XYZ file of C-alpha atoms in Angstrom:
444
model
C -73.287 8.231 -11.976
C -75.201 10.703 -14.077
C -73.316 14.025 -13.084
C -69.911 13.235 -11.759
C -68.063 13.722 -15.041
C -69.887 16.761 -15.906
C -69.317 18.254 -12.552
C -65.621 17.449 -12.499
C -65.275 19.049 -16.032
C -66.923 22.279 -14.760
C -64.816 22.242 -11.503
C -61.583 21.844 -13.585
C -62.684 24.581 -15.857
C -63.417 26.876 -12.828
C -59.999 26.136 -11.150
C -57.919 26.631 -14.426
C -59.392 29.577 -16.000
C -61.003 31.609 -13.161
C -59.099 33.750 -10.767
C -61.144 32.828 -7.617
C -60.796 29.163 -8.494
C -56.975 29.432 -8.806
C -56.936 31.264 -5.533
C -59.134 28.618 -3.879
C -56.812 25.577 -4.538
C -53.760 27.735 -3.599
C -55.458 28.523 -0.244
C -55.907 24.827 0.295
C -52.462 23.833 -0.477
C -51.089 26.661 1.615
C -53.255 25.954 4.763
C -53.568 22.151 4.595
C -50.039 21.166 3.633
C -48.094 24.373 4.077
C -44.604 25.248 3.406
C -43.025 22.254 5.173
C -45.646 19.666 4.903
C -47.106 17.447 7.565
C -44.410 16.897 10.449
C -43.936 13.278 11.482
C -42.375 13.070 14.949
C -41.393 9.356 15.839
C -42.378 8.276 19.308
C -40.711 4.914 20.006
C -40.644 4.283 23.691
C -38.354 2.068 25.819
C -39.585 -0.485 28.376
C -39.627 2.088 31.069
C -41.824 4.365 29.160
C -39.333 6.893 28.249
C -38.753 7.910 24.587
C -35.923 5.984 22.948
C -34.042 9.071 21.477
C -31.658 7.017 19.491
C -34.335 5.020 17.878
C -36.518 8.092 17.208
C -33.513 9.991 15.709
C -32.738 7.002 13.340
C -36.402 6.938 12.348
C -36.500 10.616 11.645
C -33.476 10.421 9.471
C -34.690 7.461 7.583
C -38.237 9.115 6.937
C -36.693 12.390 5.876
C -34.433 10.657 3.347
C -37.233 8.753 1.770
C -39.612 11.718 1.853
C -37.262 14.095 0.232
C -35.462 11.840 -2.209
C -37.134 8.458 -2.813
C -40.866 8.625 -2.406
C -41.997 9.409 -5.940
C -41.931 6.650 -8.632
C -41.271 9.319 -11.312
C -38.483 10.928 -9.340
C -39.930 14.395 -9.582
C -41.602 15.266 -6.205
C -40.908 15.151 -2.609
C -43.515 13.683 -0.246
C -44.548 17.268 0.722
C -45.080 18.135 -3.056
C -46.954 14.927 -3.584
C -49.388 16.082 -0.671
C -49.799 19.416 -2.344
C -50.616 17.631 -5.538
C -53.069 15.388 -3.746
C -54.899 18.375 -2.021
C -55.062 20.130 -5.486
C -56.851 17.036 -6.877
C -59.154 16.874 -3.827
C -60.137 20.503 -4.272
C -60.818 20.082 -7.999
C -62.005 16.392 -8.138
C -63.107 15.837 -4.627
C -60.598 12.904 -4.355
C -57.017 11.741 -4.913
C -55.446 8.360 -5.865
C -52.130 6.795 -5.366
C -50.836 3.492 -6.590
C -48.144 1.877 -4.319
C -45.072 0.195 -5.665
C -43.303 -2.236 -3.532
C -40.104 -4.171 -4.495
C -36.383 -3.949 -4.698
C -36.551 -2.052 -8.022
C -38.511 0.805 -6.497
C -35.871 3.013 -4.878
C -33.399 2.614 -2.069
C -36.156 1.704 0.471
C -38.326 -0.506 -1.925
C -41.448 1.658 -1.603
C -42.698 4.423 -3.976
C -45.872 6.295 -4.791
C -47.494 7.293 -8.051
C -50.209 9.856 -8.275
C -53.058 8.858 -10.657
C -55.481 11.282 -12.189
C -58.967 10.582 -10.739
C -60.524 11.064 -14.245
C -58.964 7.691 -15.216
C -60.919 5.789 -12.676
C -63.752 4.646 -14.919
C -66.996 6.184 -13.739
C -68.839 4.352 -16.518
C -67.832 0.899 -15.090
C -70.963 -0.367 -13.289
C -72.040 -3.856 -12.997
C -73.083 -6.728 -10.744
C -70.674 -9.515 -10.210
C -71.327 -13.269 -10.054
C -69.566 -13.434 -6.471
C -72.146 -11.173 -4.875
C -70.238 -8.018 -5.274
C -70.509 -5.096 -7.593
C -68.653 -2.521 -9.514
C -69.854 1.088 -8.840
C -68.372 4.103 -10.474
C -65.078 2.126 -11.238
C -64.697 0.938 -7.716
C -65.151 -2.733 -7.109
C -66.738 -4.221 -3.913
C -67.073 -7.845 -2.604
C -70.235 -9.283 -1.186
C -69.581 -7.591 2.302
C -69.153 -4.196 0.655
C -65.443 -4.093 1.125
C -63.296 -2.473 -1.641
C -61.636 -5.324 -3.703
C -60.224 -3.439 -6.619
C -60.302 -0.277 -8.892
C -61.008 -0.347 -12.713
C -59.200 2.284 -14.711
C -58.844 3.317 -18.336
C -55.507 4.205 -20.025
C -55.032 7.813 -21.381
C -54.162 7.886 -24.953
C -51.020 9.479 -26.285
C -53.218 12.489 -27.401
C -54.686 12.940 -23.891
C -58.013 11.184 -24.474
C -59.385 9.930 -21.285
C -61.991 7.556 -22.895
C -59.866 4.982 -24.830
C -61.081 1.344 -24.902
C -58.052 0.041 -22.893
C -59.236 -1.035 -19.326
C -57.285 -2.458 -16.596
C -57.828 -3.413 -12.901
C -55.644 -2.756 -9.726
C -56.280 -4.599 -6.550
C -57.378 -2.556 -3.544
C -54.110 -3.520 -1.660
C -52.052 -1.407 -4.158
C -54.256 1.684 -4.254
C -54.880 4.541 -1.774
C -58.207 6.272 -2.839
C -58.911 9.158 -0.478
C -61.975 11.439 -0.289
C -64.067 12.893 2.409
C -67.097 10.637 2.871
C -70.217 12.555 3.154
C -72.800 9.798 3.140
C -72.997 6.006 3.488
C -71.819 3.697 0.682
C -70.224 6.712 -1.156
C -67.860 5.374 -3.894
C -66.295 8.490 -5.271
C -65.305 11.992 -3.926
C -67.446 15.088 -4.709
C -65.465 18.118 -5.985
C -65.142 20.713 -3.263
C -66.323 23.363 -5.762
C -69.614 21.767 -6.625
C -71.744 24.131 -4.564
C -70.338 27.223 -6.221
C -70.295 26.182 -9.883
C -73.738 27.619 -10.599
C -72.977 30.916 -8.789
C -69.783 31.276 -10.712
C -71.517 30.793 -13.989
C -73.765 33.541 -13.199
C -71.035 35.757 -11.866
C -68.799 35.461 -14.873
C -71.587 35.663 -17.232
C -72.674 38.945 -15.575
C -69.162 40.192 -15.534
C -68.622 39.395 -19.150
C -71.806 41.343 -20.138
C -70.848 44.290 -17.987
C -67.351 44.456 -19.457
C -68.735 44.455 -22.982
C -71.248 47.322 -21.960
C -68.539 49.166 -20.193
C -66.285 49.066 -23.324
C -69.081 50.392 -25.415
C -69.693 53.152 -22.884
C -65.877 53.955 -22.969
C -66.029 54.066 -26.832
C -68.620 56.953 -27.062
C -70.277 56.583 -30.484
C -71.541 59.323 -32.608
C -73.880 59.340 -35.507
C -74.753 62.024 -38.009
C -78.400 62.103 -39.013
C -79.302 63.946 -42.246
C -82.759 65.462 -43.053
C -84.113 63.078 -45.806
C -85.305 66.155 -47.715
C -81.748 67.459 -48.157
C -79.747 66.357 -51.064
C -76.694 64.357 -49.954
C -73.712 62.981 -52.054
C -71.591 60.317 -50.425
C -70.946 56.516 -50.346
C -71.487 56.216 -46.699
C -75.118 57.367 -46.519
C -77.832 54.893 -45.632
C -80.901 55.727 -47.475
C -83.025 53.570 -45.377
C -82.058 55.137 -42.092
C -80.813 58.636 -43.127
C -77.670 58.055 -41.201
C -74.253 59.162 -42.382
C -71.644 56.733 -41.066
C -68.685 59.107 -41.092
C -65.448 58.037 -39.428
C -64.277 60.328 -36.651
C -60.877 60.671 -35.187
C -60.159 61.250 -31.479
C -60.479 64.933 -30.686
C -61.818 65.816 -34.232
C -64.336 68.692 -34.580
C -67.014 67.988 -37.156
C -68.457 70.540 -39.413
C -72.035 69.655 -39.985
C -73.851 70.502 -43.298
C -77.123 72.187 -43.385
C -79.913 69.592 -42.416
C -77.521 67.420 -40.466
C -77.737 66.683 -36.807
C -75.013 65.149 -34.379
C -76.362 62.335 -32.111
C -74.569 60.608 -29.315
C -75.213 57.158 -28.189
C -75.910 57.190 -24.487
C -74.602 54.071 -22.751
C -74.153 54.948 -19.043
C -72.473 52.028 -17.476
C -71.056 50.723 -15.138
C -73.781 51.715 -12.686
C -73.570 51.662 -8.735
C -75.199 48.241 -8.588
C -72.371 46.421 -10.304
C -69.940 46.409 -7.310
C -72.631 45.368 -4.844
C -73.816 42.465 -6.888
C -70.277 41.207 -7.650
C -69.453 41.343 -3.821
C -72.538 39.594 -2.958
C -71.801 36.734 -5.414
C -68.110 36.722 -4.081
C -69.392 36.285 -0.520
C -71.838 33.397 -1.605
C -68.885 31.741 -3.335
C -66.545 32.151 -0.327
C -69.426 30.615 1.801
C -69.858 27.690 -0.576
C -66.076 27.039 -0.615
C -65.856 27.215 3.178
C -63.260 30.033 3.200
C -63.380 33.548 4.439
C -64.467 36.167 1.979
C -61.440 38.551 2.684
C -59.148 35.408 2.344
C -60.636 34.424 -1.068
C -60.778 37.907 -2.525
C -58.278 39.831 -0.702
C -60.871 42.571 -0.128
C -60.424 44.087 3.368
C -62.855 46.960 2.980
C -65.481 47.209 5.612
C -63.667 44.548 7.630
C -62.933 45.108 11.239
C -60.084 43.477 13.313
C -62.768 41.563 15.493
C -64.584 40.149 12.371
C -61.223 39.110 10.845
C -60.164 37.326 14.144
C -63.443 35.556 14.556
C -63.517 34.599 10.749
C -59.952 33.491 10.897
C -60.342 31.346 13.944
C -63.414 29.471 12.319
C -61.670 29.217 9.160
C -58.540 27.678 10.669
C -60.729 25.104 12.503
C -61.937 23.807 8.975
C -58.341 23.677 7.926
C -57.357 21.626 10.935
C -60.298 19.222 10.097
C -58.982 18.838 6.570
C -55.357 18.322 7.874
C -56.584 15.544 10.250
C -58.397 13.877 7.372
C -55.286 14.002 5.055
C -53.167 12.673 8.153
C -55.613 9.770 8.894
C -56.472 8.738 5.423
C -53.145 9.143 3.755
C -49.846 10.270 5.716
C -50.224 8.040 8.603
C -50.837 4.926 6.479
C -47.943 5.767 4.236
C -45.723 6.287 7.171
C -46.665 3.009 8.845
C -46.102 0.911 5.712
C -42.858 2.693 5.015
C -41.702 1.775 8.356
C -42.610 -1.918 7.812
C -40.637 -2.117 4.476
C -37.666 -0.144 5.673
C -37.564 -2.343 8.704
C -37.638 -5.450 6.517
C -34.869 -4.058 4.418
C -32.826 -3.261 7.508
C -32.679 0.432 6.541
C -33.416 1.701 10.059
C -30.055 1.679 11.809
C -28.522 2.677 15.137
C -24.873 2.967 15.101
C -24.583 0.988 11.937
C -26.764 -1.883 13.085
C -30.313 -2.548 12.096
C -32.904 -2.266 14.785
C -34.393 -5.578 15.903
C -37.371 -4.849 18.317
C -40.894 -5.913 16.905
C -41.682 -3.532 13.957
C -44.974 -2.151 15.638
C -42.901 -0.462 18.243
C -41.325 1.815 15.498
C -44.693 2.939 14.052
C -45.703 5.245 17.034
C -45.542 8.949 15.944
C -47.121 12.254 16.282
C -48.330 13.845 12.975
C -48.786 17.548 12.914
C -50.077 19.852 10.177
C -48.805 23.341 9.625
C -49.397 26.055 12.229
C -50.311 29.744 11.886
C -49.060 32.963 13.128
C -51.250 34.365 15.834
C -53.875 36.736 14.976
C -52.832 39.048 17.920
C -49.284 37.893 18.540
C -48.629 39.785 21.802
C -51.959 38.701 23.540
C -51.794 35.067 22.159
C -48.115 34.786 23.164
C -48.815 36.001 26.735
C -51.740 33.518 27.035
C -49.552 30.649 26.077
C -46.748 31.861 28.520
C -49.316 32.095 31.360
C -50.623 28.573 30.545
C -47.093 27.146 30.604
C -46.213 28.692 33.789
C -49.251 27.461 35.627
C -48.624 23.965 34.217
C -51.672 23.930 32.162
C -49.867 23.589 28.824
C -46.463 22.260 27.793
C -43.817 24.022 25.776
C -43.832 21.105 23.192
C -47.543 21.327 22.717
C -47.184 24.989 21.987
C -44.549 24.206 19.453
C -46.568 21.568 17.859
C -49.565 23.992 17.460
C -47.193 26.139 15.410
C -46.633 23.083 13.134
C -42.976 22.687 14.191
C -41.062 19.723 15.702
C -40.128 20.464 19.340
C -36.920 18.430 18.897
C -35.849 20.593 16.054
C -36.647 23.713 18.054
C -34.923 22.533 21.236
C -31.795 21.320 19.276
C -31.528 24.754 17.556
C -31.945 26.597 20.970
C -29.338 24.490 22.441
C -26.883 24.984 19.561
C -27.521 28.766 19.588
C -26.915 29.008 23.241
C -23.823 26.808 23.210
C -22.466 28.962 20.311
C -23.237 32.213 22.122
C -21.466 30.980 25.235
C -18.398 30.001 23.340
C -18.358 33.406 21.816
C -18.856 35.180 25.093
C -22.298 36.516 24.358
C -24.369 36.733 27.482
C -28.059 36.029 27.277
C -30.472 37.945 29.563
C -33.420 36.179 31.084
C -36.869 37.828 31.301
C -36.442 37.947 35.320
C -33.030 39.681 34.977
C -34.596 42.208 32.506
C -37.277 42.896 35.027
C -34.758 43.522 37.799
C -32.633 45.675 35.741
C -35.684 47.643 34.700
C -36.839 48.133 38.439
C -33.329 49.092 39.603
C -33.296 51.823 36.744
C -36.551 53.205 37.932
C -35.229 53.420 41.480
C -32.118 55.315 40.408
C -34.324 57.717 38.268
C -36.407 58.409 41.259
């Protein structure tokens, strides 16, 4: 209540004006959402337990059409782009807010989303209600502690967040997502909060160092004249005895009798500058939960093993954030979309709308983006060994890479069919090994 607005303002300033802040939110968007966004793989099953491929194909097409063309109320962004914007707000503000619009006027599927600036959720709105509930930091609760509504302020034409116009939206129309760190938490905490003080020291120090370095680079000279000597000139300071003579680069001065050339000695930057900046960068990376090398791009003094260990730990954190985004936002959006598309008869097989109970169509696998292996050869061989020993499936390996197995298998099937049609032979690993063995025998 006391600090949220101030902390959010500092966080936005850090992200918008500082290189490390900008780099941080880019890392969050790139590693949590990725290039292709969260993959949604429908898993509708038939009575015998097998996947209903026709229904799942219809669901995939329906979801893809909505996500790419009809999800944004303003008509500007795809669902993947909305997810990136949401993560952007989460990193800066600690939370993101969407308003849901349901009805025939809201697109082909009657369901659209609008991203709301968290700053508009009125942090100054705090009061007890007659029904036993309360409003805390703009979030309204009933007497049981359940969220009942949200209180916003309209932004003025000139961008003022603190206008007097207030409005309330019921909880059923709002998706308010943040990582809950303690009980009864009403608002999200900016992910940058732990490094704002460090960054204040860092950029204050760097500014002073830059100014001092510029002074050092612009070496200054003064000419001191013996006060006992007579001097004529309009640039002579009688109080200090200094002649402020303009000197051009490379000019050789001819000193008069009684004059002495003095050089200002500003020896900077010194050896401690880089060490201190690197230490503050490491502290910033630790506070943001990312690797130092990833945040700064500095790979000096970094070994392969340390990069591997740091990368594995960092990716585990990204997976946690992916799971949070999926469970709190993507999964809920998908399930509500299926309900509305079902009621509007938009999910069709062979031109006919599906008729099974709607809950059967909500089953799906959600996967965030995957990553390239740190050591591709060793990691790929490990996966092959696990697959060959029935300890892991091919689909599971593909899912870990952030891809849809159906799309991968379809592409492989099409490639093989096309190669066969064009008379291109494919060589299996076993055939390649036999060929290599025969060649060795011939050589011997």
